[in-house]
Amino acid sequence: MNHFSAEDTLIIVGIVIAYILFTSWLTFRLRSKNSGDFMEGSRAMPAFVVGILLMSEFIGAKSTIGTAQAAFEDGFAASWSVIGAAIGFPLFGWILVKRIYNTGKITISGAIAEKYGTSTKNIISIIMIYALLLVNVGNYVSGAAAISTVLKVNLPVAAFITAVVSTFYFAFGGLKGMALVTMLHSALKYFGVLVILGFALSQTGGFTPMIEQMPAYYWTWDGNIGATTILAWLIGTIGSIFCTQFVIQAISSTKDVKSAKRATWVAFFFCMPIALAIAAIGVAAKYLHPEINSLYALPVFLQDMSPWLAGLVTTSLVASIFVSVSTVALAIASLIVKDFYVPYRKPTPEQEFKATRWLSLLIGFLPLIFVLLVPEVLKLSFFTRAIRLSISVVAVIAFYAPFFKSARGANAGLIGACVMTSVWYLMGDPFGINNMYIALVTPAVIMLLDRLIPNKADNAKMPTSVENNGA
């Protein structure tokens, strides 16, 4: 493996900085000028653009670096971690898009609150904020791995660079400003992954030498991962798509339900090829560099490229990082502002917009505290999806099982699932049961038990809608 000279590093850094300056200027030019632009793009986003936003939310830095890391360790079957997103988006379009879009809300908590009321809305918001903050911890670790490889800085410094630039993107751009910039980021990210794949295969001599010389499980459908974990990945990814804040926000930015549904198919067609490419890169890294830390399975190929090509590919990885962090941070800001700040402070539109900008700064830098505590990116990724899956279970029950009308049961199910899933994850998934299954079963069981217990509130009249100035 080669090492870049000072001159090579300067070329790479120059390309990255030039790209950052250009996209920062573009973000500023396209910046949101009011709260409507910031939160929902004024409901005028084309379906193709929204589809790219959806794809970028689930195939960002964390999934890119994390899937390559898992493929390095456990085989090509790691591609299932991203294939789940490809399957999940059309299912989301078929099952929930119309119902959520027609509520007129831009947060999943606001949509479910139509059935269960404000207390449930607040609990969902808190759980989603918790999950999304952890998502960005994983994004920062993944981004830092790519940046530190080339710039020769340590992980905390690389993570800080990630925080500064991505916070500028979403704090100034909002959804309107980020949309077109994200299109550019996503195109470059796709280009970068395909270049790395082509370069990796040229180094390995194609697939045949790897298939012949590596352990057989590297090329089986379930690898060294196992069917139960793959099933958990599929359940978690599909379930988290159904309720992830930025997904709801993105489909709400389209002009109508048909456009929102078309966007989910755009996301499907872009997810599938990149899933296979990333897994192949991870396996190739194991074949060529078995001694490296698996976290660097994807960025390791940069070291063997020419500085100009490495600069372009590094920029593509940087673009992937900024997309991931920005979309998640925007979702967190939307939840806090729409579900807590607006209902309780009742600000003017100008005050709301200003508060959102300041809050964005805090949200952008908070995950840095936890960057050094996350060794395995993909496991963290699926834990956060498990947390969101429990919200999806409650959402499906709310929209399709009207006889489960108890806010008490919904609240207990959400809190119980969040606590149980977190404890199960921290315990290392006892008895070989993935925490995803805990998140899937717990809310439904608690809500079923609640239905068997008499509830005085069942006879009370539920409000028909939540406050208009909320979510």
Coordinates of C-alpha atoms in Angstrom, one line a residue:
M1 CA 0.0 0.0 0.0
N2 CA 1.4 3.4 -1.1
H3 CA 1.5 6.6 1.0
F4 CA 0.9 10.0 -0.4
S5 CA 3.7 12.6 -0.5
A6 CA 3.2 16.1 0.8
E7 CA 2.6 17.3 -2.8
D8 CA 0.0 14.5 -3.4
T9 CA -1.8 15.3 -0.2
L10 CA -1.9 19.0 -1.1
I11 CA -3.5 18.1 -4.5
I12 CA -6.2 16.0 -2.8
V13 CA -6.9 18.6 -0.1
G14 CA -7.1 21.3 -2.7
I15 CA -9.7 19.4 -4.7
V16 CA -11.8 18.7 -1.6
I17 CA -11.6 22.3 -0.4
A18 CA -12.5 23.6 -3.8
Y19 CA -15.6 21.4 -3.8
I20 CA -16.6 22.4 -0.3
L21 CA -16.2 26.1 -1.2
F22 CA -18.3 25.7 -4.4
T23 CA -21.1 23.8 -2.7
S24 CA -21.1 26.2 0.3
W25 CA -21.5 29.1 -2.1
L26 CA -24.3 27.2 -3.9
T27 CA -26.0 26.4 -0.6
F28 CA -25.9 30.1 0.4
R29 CA -27.3 31.2 -3.0
L30 CA -30.2 28.6 -2.7
R31 CA -30.6 29.1 1.1
S32 CA -34.0 29.0 2.7
K33 CA -35.5 32.4 3.4
N34 CA -38.4 31.4 5.6
S35 CA -39.5 28.5 7.8
G36 CA -41.6 27.0 5.0
D37 CA -38.6 26.8 2.7
F38 CA -36.4 25.4 5.6
M39 CA -38.8 22.7 6.8
E40 CA -40.7 21.4 3.7
G41 CA -39.3 23.2 0.6
S42 CA -42.7 24.9 0.2
R43 CA -44.2 21.6 -1.2
A44 CA -42.8 22.1 -4.7
M45 CA -40.1 19.5 -4.9
P46 CA -40.0 17.3 -8.1
A47 CA -40.4 13.5 -7.5
F48 CA -37.0 12.7 -8.9
V49 CA -35.2 15.1 -6.6
V50 CA -37.1 13.8 -3.6
G51 CA -36.3 10.2 -4.6
I52 CA -32.6 11.1 -4.6
L53 CA -33.0 12.7 -1.1
L54 CA -34.6 9.5 0.1
M55 CA -31.8 7.3 -1.3
S56 CA -29.2 9.6 0.2
E57 CA -30.8 9.4 3.7
F58 CA -30.4 5.6 3.8
I59 CA -27.1 5.3 1.8
G60 CA -25.0 7.9 3.3
A61 CA -21.6 7.8 4.9
K62 CA -22.7 5.4 7.7
S63 CA -24.2 2.8 5.3
T64 CA -21.4 3.2 2.8
I65 CA -18.5 2.8 5.2
G66 CA -20.4 0.5 7.5
T67 CA -21.5 -1.9 4.8
A68 CA -18.0 -2.1 3.4
Q69 CA -16.8 -2.8 6.9
A70 CA -19.3 -5.6 7.4
A71 CA -18.5 -7.1 4.0
F72 CA -14.8 -7.1 4.9
E73 CA -15.6 -9.1 8.0
D74 CA -18.5 -11.3 7.0
G75 CA -18.8 -11.4 3.2
F76 CA -20.8 -10.2 0.3
A77 CA -24.1 -10.8 2.2
A78 CA -23.5 -7.5 3.9
S79 CA -25.2 -6.0 0.8
W80 CA -28.5 -7.0 2.4
S81 CA -28.1 -4.0 4.8
V82 CA -28.7 -1.7 1.9
I83 CA -30.9 -3.9 -0.3
G84 CA -33.4 -3.6 2.6
A85 CA -33.7 0.1 1.8
A86 CA -34.3 -0.7 -1.9
I87 CA -37.2 -3.0 -0.9
G88 CA -38.5 -0.7 1.8
F89 CA -39.1 2.4 -0.2
P90 CA -41.8 0.9 -2.6
L91 CA -43.5 -0.8 0.3
F92 CA -43.6 2.6 2.1
G93 CA -45.1 4.1 -1.0
W94 CA -47.8 1.4 -1.1
I95 CA -48.7 1.2 2.6
L96 CA -48.2 4.6 4.2
V97 CA -47.4 7.5 1.9
K98 CA -51.0 8.4 1.1
R99 CA -52.1 8.2 4.7
I100 CA -49.3 10.3 6.0
Y101 CA -49.3 12.9 3.2
N102 CA -53.0 13.5 3.6
T103 CA -52.6 14.4 7.3
G104 CA -50.7 17.5 6.1
K105 CA -48.0 16.9 8.8
I106 CA -44.3 17.0 8.2
T107 CA -43.3 14.9 11.2
I108 CA -44.3 11.3 11.9
S109 CA -45.2 12.3 15.5
G110 CA -47.6 14.9 14.2
A111 CA -49.2 12.3 11.9
I112 CA -49.7 9.7 14.7
A113 CA -50.9 12.4 17.1
E114 CA -54.0 12.6 14.9
K115 CA -55.0 9.3 16.4
Y116 CA -53.4 9.3 19.9
G117 CA -53.0 13.0 20.9
T118 CA -50.3 15.3 22.1
S119 CA -48.7 13.1 24.8
T120 CA -47.9 10.4 22.2
K121 CA -46.6 13.0 19.8
N122 CA -44.1 14.2 22.3
I123 CA -42.9 10.7 23.2
I124 CA -42.4 9.8 19.6
S125 CA -40.5 13.0 19.0
I126 CA -38.2 12.4 22.0
I127 CA -37.5 8.8 20.8
M128 CA -36.9 9.9 17.3
I129 CA -34.5 12.6 18.4
Y130 CA -32.6 10.1 20.5
A131 CA -32.3 7.7 17.5
L132 CA -31.3 10.3 15.0
L133 CA -28.6 11.8 17.3
L134 CA -27.1 8.3 17.4
V135 CA -27.4 8.1 13.6
N136 CA -25.3 11.2 13.3
V137 CA -22.7 9.8 15.7
G138 CA -22.3 6.9 13.3
N139 CA -22.2 9.3 10.4
Y140 CA -19.4 11.3 12.0
V141 CA -17.4 8.2 12.7
S142 CA -17.8 7.0 9.1
G143 CA -16.9 10.5 7.7
A144 CA -13.9 10.8 10.0
A145 CA -12.6 7.4 8.8
A146 CA -12.6 8.6 5.2
I147 CA -11.2 12.1 5.9
S148 CA -8.5 10.9 8.3
T149 CA -7.2 8.4 5.8
V150 CA -6.2 11.0 3.3
L151 CA -5.5 14.1 5.5
K152 CA -3.5 12.1 8.0
V153 CA -5.3 13.5 11.0
N154 CA -6.9 11.7 13.9
L155 CA -10.6 10.7 14.1
P156 CA -11.7 13.5 16.4
V157 CA -10.1 16.2 14.2
A158 CA -11.7 14.7 11.1
A159 CA -15.1 14.4 12.8
F160 CA -14.8 18.1 13.8
I161 CA -14.2 19.1 10.1
T162 CA -17.3 17.0 9.2
A163 CA -19.3 18.9 11.8
V164 CA -18.3 22.4 10.7
V165 CA -19.0 21.9 7.0
S166 CA -22.2 19.9 7.2
T167 CA -23.7 22.2 9.9
F168 CA -23.2 25.1 7.5
Y169 CA -25.0 23.2 4.7
F170 CA -28.2 22.5 6.7
A171 CA -28.2 25.5 9.0
F172 CA -28.2 27.9 6.1
G173 CA -29.7 25.8 3.3
G174 CA -32.7 24.1 5.0
L175 CA -34.6 21.6 2.8
K176 CA -34.9 24.0 -0.1
G177 CA -31.2 24.9 -0.2
M178 CA -30.0 21.3 0.5
A179 CA -32.1 19.7 -2.2
L180 CA -30.2 20.7 -5.3
V181 CA -26.8 20.6 -3.5
T182 CA -27.7 17.0 -2.3
M183 CA -28.3 16.1 -6.0
L184 CA -24.8 17.2 -6.7
H185 CA -23.4 15.4 -3.6
S186 CA -25.3 12.2 -4.6
A187 CA -24.1 12.2 -8.2
L188 CA -20.6 12.6 -7.0
K189 CA -21.0 9.9 -4.3
Y190 CA -22.3 7.4 -6.9
F191 CA -19.4 8.2 -9.2
G192 CA -16.9 7.7 -6.4
V193 CA -18.3 4.3 -5.3
L194 CA -18.2 3.0 -8.9
V195 CA -14.7 4.3 -9.4
I196 CA -13.5 2.6 -6.2
L197 CA -15.3 -0.6 -7.4
G198 CA -13.6 -0.5 -10.8
F199 CA -10.2 0.2 -9.2
A200 CA -10.6 -2.5 -6.6
L201 CA -11.5 -5.1 -9.2
S202 CA -8.6 -4.1 -11.4
Q203 CA -6.3 -4.7 -8.3
T204 CA -7.9 -8.1 -7.6
G205 CA -8.0 -9.3 -11.2
G206 CA -11.8 -9.4 -11.2
F207 CA -14.1 -11.6 -9.1
T208 CA -12.6 -15.0 -10.0
P209 CA -9.4 -14.9 -7.9
M210 CA -11.4 -13.7 -4.9
I211 CA -14.0 -16.5 -5.3
E212 CA -11.3 -19.1 -5.7
Q213 CA -9.0 -18.0 -2.8
M214 CA -11.3 -16.6 -0.1
P215 CA -13.4 -18.7 2.3
A216 CA -16.6 -19.9 0.7
Y217 CA -18.9 -17.9 3.1
Y218 CA -17.7 -14.6 1.5
W219 CA -19.8 -15.4 -1.5
T220 CA -22.9 -17.1 0.0
W221 CA -26.3 -15.4 0.3
D222 CA -26.0 -15.2 4.1
G223 CA -22.2 -15.1 4.5
N224 CA -20.9 -15.2 8.1
I225 CA -23.9 -13.1 9.1
G226 CA -26.7 -15.6 9.3
A227 CA -30.3 -15.6 8.2
T228 CA -31.7 -14.3 11.4
T229 CA -29.5 -11.2 11.4
I230 CA -30.3 -10.6 7.7
L231 CA -34.0 -10.9 8.4
A232 CA -33.5 -8.5 11.3
W233 CA -31.7 -6.0 9.0
L234 CA -34.6 -6.2 6.4
I235 CA -37.2 -5.7 9.1
G236 CA -35.3 -2.8 10.7
T237 CA -34.5 -1.0 7.5
I238 CA -38.0 -1.3 6.1
G239 CA -39.6 -0.4 9.4
S240 CA -37.3 2.6 9.9
I241 CA -38.1 3.9 6.4
F242 CA -41.8 4.0 7.5
C243 CA -41.2 6.6 10.2
T244 CA -37.8 8.3 9.8
Q245 CA -38.3 12.0 10.1
F246 CA -36.4 13.1 7.0
V247 CA -38.3 10.5 4.9
I248 CA -41.7 12.0 6.1
Q249 CA -40.4 15.5 5.5
A250 CA -39.1 14.7 2.0
I251 CA -42.3 13.1 0.8
S252 CA -44.3 16.0 2.3
S253 CA -42.3 18.4 0.1
T254 CA -43.8 16.9 -3.1
K255 CA -46.8 18.6 -4.8
D256 CA -49.2 15.6 -4.4
V257 CA -49.5 12.0 -3.4
K258 CA -48.7 10.6 -6.9
S259 CA -45.4 12.5 -6.9
A260 CA -44.6 11.2 -3.4
K261 CA -45.2 7.6 -4.5
R262 CA -43.0 8.1 -7.7
A263 CA -40.2 9.3 -5.5
T264 CA -40.1 6.0 -3.6
W265 CA -39.5 4.2 -6.8
V266 CA -36.7 6.6 -7.8
A267 CA -35.1 5.7 -4.5
F268 CA -35.5 2.0 -5.2
F269 CA -33.7 2.1 -8.6
F270 CA -30.8 4.0 -7.1
C271 CA -30.4 1.9 -4.0
M272 CA -30.0 -1.5 -5.6
P273 CA -26.8 -1.1 -7.7
I274 CA -24.9 0.8 -5.0
A275 CA -25.7 -1.9 -2.4
L276 CA -23.9 -4.6 -4.5
A277 CA -21.0 -2.3 -5.4
I278 CA -20.2 -1.4 -1.7
A279 CA -20.3 -5.0 -0.6
A280 CA -17.9 -6.0 -3.4
I281 CA -15.5 -3.2 -2.4
G282 CA -15.5 -4.5 1.2
V283 CA -14.7 -8.1 0.1
A284 CA -12.0 -6.8 -2.3
A285 CA -10.4 -4.9 0.6
K286 CA -10.2 -8.1 2.7
Y287 CA -8.6 -9.9 -0.2
L288 CA -6.0 -7.3 -0.9
H289 CA -5.4 -5.8 2.6
P290 CA -6.5 -8.4 5.2
E291 CA -4.3 -6.7 7.9
I292 CA -6.1 -3.4 8.1
N293 CA -8.8 -2.2 10.5
S294 CA -12.1 -3.1 8.9
L295 CA -13.4 0.5 9.4
Y296 CA -11.1 1.5 6.5
A297 CA -12.2 -1.2 4.1
L298 CA -13.5 1.4 1.6
P299 CA -11.1 4.4 2.0
V300 CA -8.1 2.1 2.0
F301 CA -8.2 2.1 -1.9
L302 CA -7.5 5.8 -2.0
Q303 CA -3.9 5.2 -1.0
D304 CA -3.1 3.2 -4.2
M305 CA -4.7 5.7 -6.6
S306 CA -3.1 8.7 -8.4
P307 CA -3.5 11.9 -6.3
W308 CA -5.9 13.4 -8.9
L309 CA -8.2 10.4 -8.9
A310 CA -7.9 10.0 -5.1
G311 CA -8.9 13.6 -4.8
L312 CA -12.1 13.1 -6.8
V313 CA -13.0 9.9 -5.0
T314 CA -12.2 11.5 -1.6
T315 CA -14.4 14.4 -2.6
S316 CA -17.2 11.9 -3.4
L317 CA -16.9 10.3 0.1
V318 CA -16.9 13.8 1.6
A319 CA -20.0 14.6 -0.3
S320 CA -21.6 11.4 1.0
I321 CA -20.7 12.4 4.6
F322 CA -22.2 15.9 4.2
V323 CA -25.5 14.5 2.8
S324 CA -25.9 12.1 5.6
V325 CA -25.1 14.5 8.4
S326 CA -27.1 17.4 7.0
T327 CA -30.4 15.4 6.3
V328 CA -30.4 13.8 9.7
A329 CA -29.6 17.1 11.5
L330 CA -32.4 18.9 9.6
A331 CA -34.8 16.2 10.7
I332 CA -33.8 16.6 14.3
A333 CA -34.2 20.4 14.1
S334 CA -37.7 20.0 12.5
L335 CA -38.8 17.7 15.3
I336 CA -37.6 20.0 18.1
V337 CA -39.0 23.1 16.5
K338 CA -42.3 21.8 15.3
D339 CA -43.2 19.5 18.2
F340 CA -41.8 21.5 21.1
Y341 CA -40.7 25.1 20.4
V342 CA -43.7 26.2 18.3
P343 CA -46.5 24.7 20.4
Y344 CA -45.1 26.0 23.7
R345 CA -43.6 29.3 22.7
K346 CA -46.0 30.2 19.9
P347 CA -43.4 32.3 18.0
T348 CA -43.8 34.5 15.0
P349 CA -42.6 33.0 11.7
E350 CA -39.4 35.1 11.9
Q351 CA -38.7 34.0 15.5
E352 CA -39.3 30.4 14.5
F353 CA -36.9 30.7 11.6
K354 CA -34.2 32.3 13.7
A355 CA -34.6 29.8 16.5
T356 CA -34.2 26.9 14.0
R357 CA -30.9 28.3 12.7
W358 CA -29.4 28.6 16.2
L359 CA -30.7 25.2 17.2
S360 CA -29.1 23.7 14.1
L361 CA -25.6 24.8 15.4
L362 CA -26.1 22.8 18.6
I363 CA -27.5 19.8 16.8
G364 CA -24.5 19.8 14.4
F365 CA -21.8 19.6 17.1
L366 CA -23.5 17.5 19.8
P367 CA -22.7 14.1 18.3
L368 CA -18.9 14.9 18.5
I369 CA -19.0 14.0 22.2
F370 CA -19.7 10.3 21.4
V371 CA -17.5 9.8 18.3
L372 CA -14.8 7.8 20.1
L373 CA -17.3 5.4 21.7
V374 CA -18.5 3.7 18.5
P375 CA -16.3 0.9 17.2
E376 CA -18.7 -0.9 14.9
V377 CA -20.7 1.5 12.6
L378 CA -23.1 -1.0 11.1
K379 CA -24.2 -2.4 14.4
L380 CA -25.0 1.2 15.6
S381 CA -26.8 1.9 12.4
F382 CA -29.1 -1.0 12.8
F383 CA -29.7 -0.3 16.5
T384 CA -30.9 3.2 15.5
R385 CA -33.2 1.5 12.9
A386 CA -34.5 -0.8 15.6
I387 CA -35.5 2.2 17.7
R388 CA -37.3 3.8 14.8
L389 CA -38.9 0.4 13.9
S390 CA -40.9 0.5 17.2
I391 CA -42.4 3.9 16.1
S392 CA -43.4 2.3 12.7
V393 CA -45.2 -0.5 14.5
V394 CA -47.3 2.1 16.4
A395 CA -47.8 4.1 13.2
V396 CA -49.2 1.0 11.3
I397 CA -51.4 0.2 14.2
A398 CA -52.7 3.8 14.4
F399 CA -53.5 3.8 10.6
Y400 CA -54.8 0.3 10.1
A401 CA -56.1 -0.9 13.5
P402 CA -58.6 1.7 14.7
F403 CA -59.8 -0.5 17.6
F404 CA -56.4 0.1 19.3
K405 CA -57.3 3.7 20.3
S406 CA -55.7 4.0 23.7
A407 CA -53.1 6.7 24.1
R408 CA -52.0 5.0 27.3
G409 CA -51.2 1.8 25.4
A410 CA -49.4 3.7 22.6
N411 CA -47.3 5.6 25.1
A412 CA -46.4 2.6 27.1
G413 CA -45.6 0.6 24.0
L414 CA -43.3 3.3 22.7
I415 CA -41.5 3.9 26.0
G416 CA -41.3 0.1 26.7
A417 CA -39.9 -0.6 23.3
C418 CA -37.3 2.1 23.5
V419 CA -36.0 1.0 26.9
M420 CA -36.1 -2.7 26.1
T421 CA -34.3 -2.3 22.8
S422 CA -31.6 -0.1 24.2
V423 CA -30.9 -2.4 27.1
W424 CA -30.9 -5.4 24.8
Y425 CA -28.4 -3.7 22.5
L426 CA -26.1 -2.7 25.4
M427 CA -26.2 -6.3 26.7
G428 CA -24.9 -7.5 23.3
D429 CA -28.2 -9.2 22.1
P430 CA -28.5 -12.0 24.7
F431 CA -29.5 -15.5 23.6
G432 CA -28.6 -14.6 20.0
I433 CA -31.8 -12.6 19.6
N434 CA -31.2 -9.4 17.6
N435 CA -32.5 -6.2 19.2
M436 CA -34.5 -5.6 16.0
Y437 CA -36.9 -8.4 17.0
I438 CA -37.3 -6.8 20.5
A439 CA -38.2 -3.5 18.8
L440 CA -40.7 -5.2 16.5
V441 CA -42.5 -7.3 19.1
T442 CA -42.5 -5.1 22.3
P443 CA -44.8 -2.2 21.3
A444 CA -47.4 -4.6 19.8
V445 CA -47.4 -6.8 22.9
I446 CA -47.7 -3.9 25.3
M447 CA -50.5 -2.3 23.3
L448 CA -52.3 -5.7 23.2
L449 CA -52.0 -6.1 27.0
D450 CA -53.2 -2.5 27.5
R451 CA -56.3 -3.4 25.4
L452 CA -57.1 -6.2 27.9
I453 CA -56.9 -3.8 30.9
P454 CA -59.9 -1.5 31.4
N455 CA -59.1 2.2 30.7
K456 CA -61.3 5.0 31.9
A457 CA -59.9 7.2 29.2
D458 CA -61.4 5.0 26.5
N459 CA -64.7 6.6 27.1
A460 CA -63.3 10.1 26.9
K461 CA -63.5 12.0 23.6
M462 CA -60.1 12.2 21.9
P463 CA -59.3 15.5 20.2
T464 CA -59.8 15.2 16.4
S465 CA -56.5 16.9 15.6
V466 CA -53.4 18.3 17.2
E467 CA -52.8 22.0 17.4
N468 CA -52.3 23.5 13.9
N469 CA -49.1 25.4 14.9
G470 CA -47.5 22.1 15.9
A471 CA -46.3 19.3 13.7

